[in-house]
Short mmCIF file of C-alpha atoms in Angstrom, two decimals:
data_model
loop_
_atom_site.label_atom_id
_atom_site.label_comp_id
_atom_site.label_asym_id
_atom_site.label_seq_id
_atom_site.Cartn_x
_atom_site.Cartn_y
_atom_site.Cartn_z
CA MET A 1 176.38 79.59 157.95
CA LEU A 2 174.44 81.01 160.86
CA GLY A 3 177.20 83.52 161.58
CA MET A 4 177.11 84.72 157.94
CA ILE A 5 173.32 85.18 158.09
CA LEU A 6 173.64 87.12 161.33
CA GLY A 7 176.37 89.27 159.79
CA ILE A 8 174.16 90.05 156.78
CA LEU A 9 171.25 90.94 159.07
CA LYS A 10 173.55 93.15 161.12
CA ILE A 11 174.71 95.01 158.01
CA ILE A 12 171.10 95.45 156.83
CA GLY A 13 170.09 96.77 160.27
CA ILE A 14 173.00 99.24 160.32
CA VAL A 15 172.09 100.49 156.82
CA LEU A 16 168.43 100.93 157.77
CA LEU A 17 169.43 102.77 160.96
CA VAL A 18 171.73 105.09 159.03
CA ILE A 19 168.96 105.83 156.49
CA LEU A 20 166.52 106.53 159.33
CA LEU A 21 169.02 108.87 161.03
CA VAL A 22 169.63 110.70 157.77
CA VAL A 23 165.90 111.16 157.21
CA ILE A 24 165.41 112.45 160.76
CA ALA A 25 168.35 114.82 160.37
CA LEU A 26 166.92 116.18 157.10
CA LEU A 27 163.51 116.71 158.72
CA LEU A 28 165.11 118.54 161.66
CA ILE A 29 167.17 120.70 159.32
CA ILE A 30 164.13 121.56 157.19
CA LEU A 31 161.97 122.35 160.22
CA PHE A 32 164.42 124.19 162.48
CA VAL A 33 166.83 125.94 160.11
CA PRO A 34 165.13 129.27 159.35
CA ILE A 35 164.61 130.78 155.95
CA ARG A 36 166.17 134.24 155.92
CA TYR A 37 164.73 136.96 153.73
CA ARG A 38 165.77 140.50 152.92
CA ALA A 39 164.52 143.43 150.87
CA HIS A 40 166.11 146.70 149.85
CA ALA A 41 164.39 149.64 148.19
CA THR A 42 165.47 153.15 147.24
CA ILE A 43 163.35 156.05 146.08
CA GLU A 44 165.06 158.99 144.45
CA ARG A 45 164.06 162.49 145.49
CA THR A 46 160.75 163.10 143.76
CA ASP A 47 158.56 166.16 143.68
CA LEU A 48 155.07 164.78 144.22
CA SER A 49 153.44 168.03 143.16
CA ASP A 50 154.76 167.62 139.59
CA GLU A 51 152.14 165.65 137.61
CA ASN A 52 154.52 164.93 134.72
CA VAL A 53 156.87 162.86 136.89
CA ASP A 54 156.45 159.09 136.67
CA PHE A 55 156.88 157.81 140.23
CA LYS A 56 157.65 154.23 139.06
CA ASP A 57 160.83 155.37 137.33
CA LYS A 58 162.17 156.66 140.63
CA ILE A 59 161.90 153.29 142.44
CA LYS A 60 164.58 150.60 142.58
CA ALA A 61 164.01 147.49 144.66
CA ASP A 62 165.18 143.92 145.09
CA ALA A 63 164.13 141.09 147.42
CA GLY A 64 165.53 137.63 148.07
CA PHE A 65 165.83 134.71 150.46
CA ASN A 66 168.39 132.05 151.38
CA TRP A 67 168.35 128.83 153.35
CA LEU A 68 171.05 126.65 154.92
CA LEU A 69 174.10 128.85 154.36
CA HIS A 70 172.92 129.96 150.90
CA LEU A 71 172.53 126.37 149.77
CA VAL A 72 169.13 127.40 148.41
CA ARG A 73 168.63 130.99 147.33
CA GLY A 74 166.31 133.03 145.19
CA GLY A 75 165.01 136.51 144.58
CA ILE A 76 163.46 139.12 142.32
CA GLY A 77 164.14 142.76 141.46
CA TYR A 78 162.67 145.91 139.93
CA PRO A 79 163.17 147.36 137.34
CA GLU A 80 165.97 144.86 136.62
CA ASN A 81 165.74 141.09 137.15
CA THR A 82 161.95 141.14 137.14
CA SER A 83 161.82 137.37 136.66
CA PHE A 84 162.11 135.27 139.81
CA TYR A 85 165.31 133.21 140.07
CA LEU A 86 165.97 130.12 142.18
CA LYS A 87 169.32 128.35 142.61
CA VAL A 88 170.30 125.15 144.46
CA LEU A 89 174.08 124.95 144.96
CA PHE A 90 175.44 125.78 141.51
CA PHE A 91 172.35 124.68 139.58
CA THR A 92 169.84 127.20 138.30
CA ILE A 93 166.26 126.00 138.69
CA LEU A 94 164.55 129.25 137.67
CA PRO A 95 164.44 130.92 135.24
CA ARG A 96 164.78 128.12 132.76
CA SER A 97 167.14 128.52 129.84
CA GLU A 98 165.88 129.15 126.34
CA GLU A 99 166.63 125.57 125.34
CA LYS A 100 164.61 124.20 128.27
CA LYS A 101 161.77 126.57 127.44
CA ARG A 102 161.86 125.44 123.83
CA LYS A 103 161.82 121.78 124.86
CA ALA A 104 158.94 122.40 127.25
CA GLU A 105 157.00 124.20 124.51
CA GLU A 106 157.68 121.35 122.08
CA LYS A 107 156.45 118.82 124.65
CA GLN A 108 153.31 120.86 125.22
CA ILE A 109 152.70 121.15 121.48
CA GLU A 110 153.19 117.38 121.10
CA LYS A 111 150.72 116.71 123.92
CA ASP A 112 148.16 119.05 122.34
CA ARG A 113 148.65 117.38 118.96
CA LYS A 114 148.13 113.91 120.45
CA LYS A 115 144.99 115.08 122.22
CA SER A 116 143.62 116.57 119.01
CA ASP A 117 144.46 113.38 117.08
CA LYS A 118 142.64 111.29 119.69
CA LYS A 119 139.61 113.56 119.48
CA ILE A 120 139.58 113.32 115.67
CA GLU A 121 139.90 109.52 115.79
CA GLN A 122 137.09 109.30 118.31
CA ALA A 123 134.88 111.53 116.17
CA MET A 124 135.63 109.42 113.08
CA GLU A 125 134.81 106.21 114.98
CA ASN A 126 131.54 107.69 116.19
CA ALA A 127 130.66 108.79 112.66
CA ALA A 128 131.51 105.35 111.27
CA ASN A 129 129.38 103.65 113.90
CA ALA A 130 126.51 105.99 113.12
CA VAL A 131 126.81 105.30 109.37
CA GLU A 132 126.88 101.52 109.99
CA SER A 133 123.83 101.62 112.24
CA GLU A 134 121.65 103.75 109.90
CA PRO A 135 121.41 101.30 106.92
CA LEU A 136 120.61 98.41 109.27
CA GLN A 137 117.70 100.37 110.66
CA ASN A 138 116.49 101.24 107.16
CA ASP A 139 116.67 97.59 106.07
CA ASP A 140 114.78 96.52 109.18
CA ILE A 141 112.09 99.05 108.43
CA LYS A 142 111.81 98.08 104.78
CA ASP A 143 111.81 94.30 105.34
CA PRO A 144 108.00 93.97 105.69
CA GLU A 145 107.38 95.95 102.51
CA GLY A 146 110.02 93.93 100.67
CA SER A 147 108.45 90.67 101.84
CA GLU A 148 105.01 91.83 100.66
CA SER A 149 106.37 92.88 97.26
CA SER A 150 108.22 89.55 96.92
CA ASN A 151 105.01 87.69 97.77
CA LYS A 152 103.18 89.74 95.16
CA ASP A 153 105.85 88.96 92.57
CA ASP A 154 105.65 85.23 93.40
CA ASN A 155 101.87 85.24 93.05
CA THR A 156 102.02 87.04 89.71
CA THR A 157 104.66 84.64 88.40
CA GLN A 158 102.57 81.66 89.51
CA LYS A 159 99.45 83.06 87.78
CA GLU A 160 101.36 83.72 84.56
CA GLY A 161 102.82 80.18 84.64
CA GLU A 162 99.33 78.66 85.11
CA THR A 163 97.89 80.70 82.25
CA GLN A 164 100.74 79.73 79.98
CA THR A 165 100.40 76.00 80.74
CA SER A 166 96.62 76.10 80.27
CA GLY A 167 97.01 77.95 76.97
CA ASP A 168 99.54 75.46 75.70
CA SER A 169 97.37 72.52 76.59
CA GLN A 170 94.34 74.07 74.89
CA THR A 171 96.28 74.79 71.70
CA SER A 172 97.71 71.28 71.63
CA ASP A 173 94.28 69.64 72.13
CA ASN A 174 92.18 71.89 69.91
CA PRO A 175 94.08 73.47 67.08
CA GLN A 176 90.93 75.26 66.05
CA THR A 177 90.91 77.30 69.24
CA SER A 178 94.31 78.83 68.49
CA ASP A 179 92.64 81.84 66.98
CA ASN A 180 90.46 82.29 70.06
CA ALA A 181 93.48 81.97 72.31
CA HIS A 182 95.26 84.54 70.21
CA THR A 183 92.39 86.93 70.54
CA SER A 184 92.13 86.27 74.28
CA ASP A 185 95.83 86.99 74.66
CA GLU A 186 95.36 90.24 72.81
CA SER A 187 92.41 91.12 74.99
CA ASN A 188 94.43 90.32 78.13
CA ALA A 189 97.30 92.39 76.82
CA SER A 190 94.96 95.29 76.05
CA GLY A 191 93.55 95.08 79.61
CA ASP A 192 89.91 94.23 78.65
CA GLY A 193 89.82 90.94 80.59
CA PRO A 194 90.30 90.29 84.27
CA GLN A 195 93.76 88.85 83.82
CA GLY A 196 94.82 91.96 81.96
CA GLU A 197 93.53 94.09 84.78
CA ASN A 198 95.51 92.07 87.30
CA ALA A 199 98.64 92.25 85.19
CA SER A 200 98.23 95.99 84.73
CA ASP A 201 97.69 96.40 88.46
CA ASP A 202 100.83 94.39 89.18
CA SER A 203 102.83 96.38 86.66
CA ILE A 204 101.53 99.65 88.11
CA SER A 205 102.42 98.54 91.65
CA SER A 206 105.92 97.50 90.55
CA GLU A 207 106.36 100.82 88.77
CA THR A 208 105.28 102.72 91.87
CA ASP A 209 107.72 100.70 93.96
CA ASP A 210 110.50 101.52 91.51
CA ASN A 211 109.53 105.18 91.49
CA SER A 212 109.37 105.30 95.27
CA GLY A 213 112.84 103.76 95.52
CA SER A 214 114.25 106.24 93.05
CA PHE A 215 112.58 109.10 94.93
CA GLU A 216 114.10 107.96 98.22
CA GLY A 217 117.51 107.71 96.59
CA SER A 218 117.17 111.21 95.17
CA GLU A 219 116.26 112.55 98.61
CA ASP A 220 119.32 110.86 100.14
CA ASP A 221 121.52 112.26 97.38
CA THR A 222 120.20 115.76 97.81
CA PHE A 223 120.55 115.51 101.60
CA SER A 224 124.18 114.38 101.29
CA GLU A 225 124.88 117.16 98.79
CA ASP A 226 123.37 119.69 101.15
CA ASN A 227 125.50 118.37 103.98
CA GLU A 228 128.63 118.60 101.86
CA LYS A 229 127.77 122.13 100.87
CA GLY A 230 127.09 123.00 104.48
CA ASP A 231 130.46 121.58 105.54
CA GLN A 232 132.26 123.49 102.81
CA GLU A 233 130.51 126.82 103.25
CA PRO A 234 129.08 127.38 106.75
CA SER A 235 126.37 129.98 106.83
CA TYR A 236 127.11 132.44 109.63
CA ASP A 237 123.92 134.33 108.93
CA ASP A 238 121.87 131.25 109.81
CA ALA A 239 123.82 130.82 113.05
CA ASP A 240 123.15 134.45 113.93
CA ILE A 241 119.48 133.99 113.13
CA TYR A 242 119.29 130.85 115.28
CA SER A 243 121.01 132.59 118.20
CA PHE A 244 118.62 135.53 117.83
CA PHE A 245 115.64 133.16 117.86
CA ASP A 246 117.05 131.40 120.94
CA PHE A 247 117.33 134.75 122.68
CA ILE A 248 113.74 135.57 121.74
CA GLU A 249 112.57 132.18 123.08
CA LYS A 250 114.38 132.75 126.37
CA MET A 251 112.82 136.19 126.72
CA VAL A 252 109.40 134.71 125.99
CA ASP A 253 109.96 132.05 128.67
CA ILE A 254 110.94 134.72 131.19
CA LEU A 255 107.84 136.76 130.34
CA GLU A 256 105.67 133.65 130.69
CA ASN A 257 107.13 132.98 134.14
CA VAL A 258 106.49 136.59 135.12
CA PHE A 259 102.90 136.35 133.90
CA ASP A 260 102.44 133.10 135.81
CA TYR A 261 103.58 134.81 138.98
CA LEU A 262 101.27 137.74 138.27
CA GLU A 263 98.35 135.43 137.62
CA LYS A 264 99.03 133.55 140.87
CA PRO A 265 100.17 136.19 143.35
CA GLU A 266 99.41 133.96 146.30
CA GLU A 267 101.90 131.29 145.21
CA ALA A 268 104.51 133.95 144.41
CA ALA A 269 104.01 135.50 147.84
CA GLU A 270 104.29 132.11 149.51
CA LYS A 271 107.53 131.34 147.68
CA ALA A 272 108.98 134.75 148.52
CA PHE A 273 107.92 134.36 152.16
CA TYR A 274 109.47 130.88 152.23
CA THR A 275 112.83 132.10 150.86
CA ILE A 276 112.86 135.07 153.24
CA SER A 277 111.98 132.88 156.21
CA LYS A 278 114.66 130.40 155.20
CA ALA A 279 117.28 133.17 155.00
CA CYS A 280 116.13 134.58 158.34
CA ALA A 281 116.38 131.12 159.91
CA LYS A 282 119.97 130.75 158.63
CA ILE A 283 120.86 134.20 159.94
CA GLU A 284 119.35 133.32 163.32
CA MET A 285 121.33 130.05 163.47
CA ILE A 286 124.55 131.86 162.55
CA LYS A 287 123.82 134.48 165.19
CA ASN A 288 123.29 131.79 167.83
CA LEU A 289 126.53 130.13 166.74
CA LEU A 290 128.47 133.39 167.05
CA GLU A 291 127.07 133.94 170.55
CA SER A 292 127.84 130.40 171.71
CA PRO A 293 130.78 129.69 174.07
CA THR A 294 132.17 127.20 171.55
CA PHE A 295 132.66 129.97 169.02
CA GLU A 296 134.26 132.21 171.63
CA ARG A 297 136.81 129.55 172.52
CA ALA A 298 137.51 128.81 168.83
CA TYR A 299 137.90 132.52 168.10
CA GLU A 300 140.38 132.99 170.94
CA ARG A 301 142.43 130.01 169.80
CA ALA A 302 142.50 131.11 166.15
CA LYS A 303 143.29 134.74 167.06
CA LYS A 304 146.16 133.69 169.29
CA ASP A 305 147.74 131.43 166.68
CA LEU A 306 147.23 133.97 163.91
CA PHE A 307 148.90 136.64 166.05
CA LEU A 308 151.84 134.29 166.71
CA ILE A 309 152.23 133.56 162.97
CA LEU A 310 152.17 137.26 162.06
CA ARG A 311 154.61 138.10 164.85
CA HIS A 312 156.96 135.38 163.64
CA ILE A 313 156.79 136.48 160.00
CA MET A 314 157.27 140.18 160.73
CA PRO A 315 160.72 141.59 159.90
CA LYS A 316 163.22 141.50 162.72
CA LYS A 317 165.10 144.54 161.48
CA ILE A 318 164.09 147.63 159.52
CA ASP A 319 166.56 150.40 158.72
CA ALA A 320 164.95 153.32 156.94
CA ASP A 321 165.99 156.88 156.15
CA ILE A 322 163.00 158.79 154.84
CA LEU A 323 162.57 162.36 153.71
CA LEU A 324 158.86 163.11 153.42
CA GLY A 325 156.74 166.18 152.92
CA LEU A 326 152.97 166.02 152.46
CA GLY A 327 152.51 169.67 151.54
CA ASP A 328 150.52 170.22 154.74
CA PRO A 329 152.52 170.90 157.92
CA ALA A 330 149.78 169.45 160.18
CA SER A 331 149.56 166.14 158.28
CA THR A 332 153.34 165.84 158.17
CA ALA A 333 153.57 166.38 161.93
CA GLN A 334 150.89 163.73 162.61
CA LEU A 335 152.72 161.18 160.45
CA LEU A 336 156.01 161.94 162.23
CA ALA A 337 154.34 161.41 165.61
CA GLY A 338 152.92 158.02 164.49
CA ILE A 339 156.34 156.79 163.35
CA ASN A 340 157.90 157.79 166.68
CA VAL A 341 155.20 155.78 168.51
CA ILE A 342 156.01 152.72 166.35
CA ASN A 343 159.70 153.04 167.14
CA THR A 344 159.02 152.91 170.88
CA PHE A 345 157.32 149.45 170.68
CA ASN A 346 159.91 147.65 168.55
CA ASP A 347 163.55 147.62 167.64
CA TYR A 348 163.07 149.17 164.22
CA ASP A 349 165.40 151.98 163.26
CA ILE A 350 163.21 154.33 161.22
CA TRP A 351 164.55 157.83 160.80
CA MET A 352 162.16 160.30 159.24
CA GLU A 353 163.13 163.82 158.19
CA PRO A 354 160.05 165.98 157.66
CA ASP A 355 159.71 168.66 155.01
CA PHE A 356 156.99 171.12 156.03
CA ASP A 357 157.25 173.27 152.90
CA ASP A 358 157.34 171.00 149.84
CA LYS A 359 155.52 167.86 148.76
CA VAL A 360 158.49 165.52 148.24
CA VAL A 361 159.64 162.00 149.07
CA GLU A 362 163.03 160.30 149.28
CA ALA A 363 163.78 156.99 150.97
CA ASP A 364 166.33 154.25 151.53
CA ILE A 365 164.83 151.16 153.22
CA ASP A 366 166.48 147.87 154.24
CA ILE A 367 164.38 144.98 155.68
CA LYS A 368 165.58 141.66 157.12
CA GLY A 369 163.79 138.75 158.76
CA ARG A 370 163.57 134.98 159.12
CA VAL A 371 160.88 132.30 159.17
CA ALA A 372 161.08 128.84 160.80
CA LEU A 373 158.75 126.21 159.39
CA TRP A 374 158.22 124.44 162.70
CA ARG A 375 156.48 127.49 164.18
CA LEU A 376 154.11 127.76 161.21
CA LEU A 377 153.36 124.03 161.28
CA LEU A 378 152.81 124.07 165.03
CA SER A 379 150.28 126.92 164.85
CA ALA A 380 148.53 125.33 161.86
CA ALA A 381 148.29 121.97 163.68
CA ARG A 382 146.86 123.62 166.80
CA VAL A 383 144.20 125.33 164.69
CA TYR A 384 143.40 122.23 162.63
CA PHE A 385 143.12 119.79 165.55
CA ASN A 386 141.29 122.14 167.90
CA LYS A 387 137.90 120.62 168.77
CA ASP A 388 136.07 123.94 169.09
CA ILE A 389 137.27 125.17 165.69
CA ARG A 390 136.26 121.89 164.06
CA LYS A 391 132.81 122.05 165.67
CA VAL A 392 132.29 125.62 164.49
CA TRP A 393 133.38 124.72 160.96
CA LYS A 394 131.02 121.73 160.81
CA ARG A 395 128.10 123.80 162.11
CA ILE A 396 128.73 126.51 159.53
CA ASN A 397 128.77 123.94 156.72
CA ARG A 398 125.60 122.34 158.06
CA ILE A 399 123.82 125.70 158.22
CA MET A 400 124.87 126.70 154.71
CA ASN A 401 123.84 123.34 153.23
CA LYS A 402 120.34 123.39 154.71
#
């Protein structure tokens, strides 16, 4: 049993070691195997003095790169193959096929549709919540009035019940007073007596309550109708008028601020002096930083690494055959002398044939080079972890944020 467990642990350790070695090998390959690039361009013989000639039609160029024995390759061309292509082994990554483009577009359309549906649902939920909250607020506001009106109705009903019971008892006890009761009822109905006045007042108050309720309902109806009309037919003239009024208000605010500054020149001068002094203080701090030894050391480190990166990226080989005439013999001779100086400091093979009479150009250029990622990462790490550069960067941020 113990031997089987040890065997399993041994197998697991061997597998983990193999995975670790594979990962390390891939990192080394990615870092130390260079990316090779090339570019080729041709320019047909073109008379530069002719204004009707389109110089772009005379150019043909293509550029590409490969990595790890053409395992990964890509490139672009002009005027043909203007879209960048990228291939890994036998698989084409870029450009995508029409079917893949169509699927990607469909996915994007589906995402946009889902987002729009979510926005619409959210808007509908917000509107429903707003509609549910409004009537509750209205009921809460109207509760005191409703309680008062209900109390009034209860009082009136109690008074009417008392009058009716008293009238019935009087008629039952004294049949002779039925005529008087009849006349008193008529007088109350006509409003001559105090009870009639109270009844009329109650009826008037109830009528006013009914009228007020109907008036509120009519206002709500008209408001909803106006909203529906506004939703159906938006008035662009009103929007233009509102935007014009907003512009006028902004201009008025600006003029008011200007007048305030004119009315209080001392405050305006103090503010201007404060801003100027603040800017001068920042400039003085930046000047002191640039003159400090920390900045000098950081500048030397950054310049050195930047020079190394540019030197590493520069093409290792340039083969060019150029026929060039600038129309001016002196300018053509100066350009030829500059190219000869460049050829003395590098291994580039640039052959230039001058034309001292005509203004023409013709060229065939081939460029090759390579880039190793470990050199770029090494220079970037030296710059990033340099203490002087970090101090300078922090001081600059501190000065700008003050």
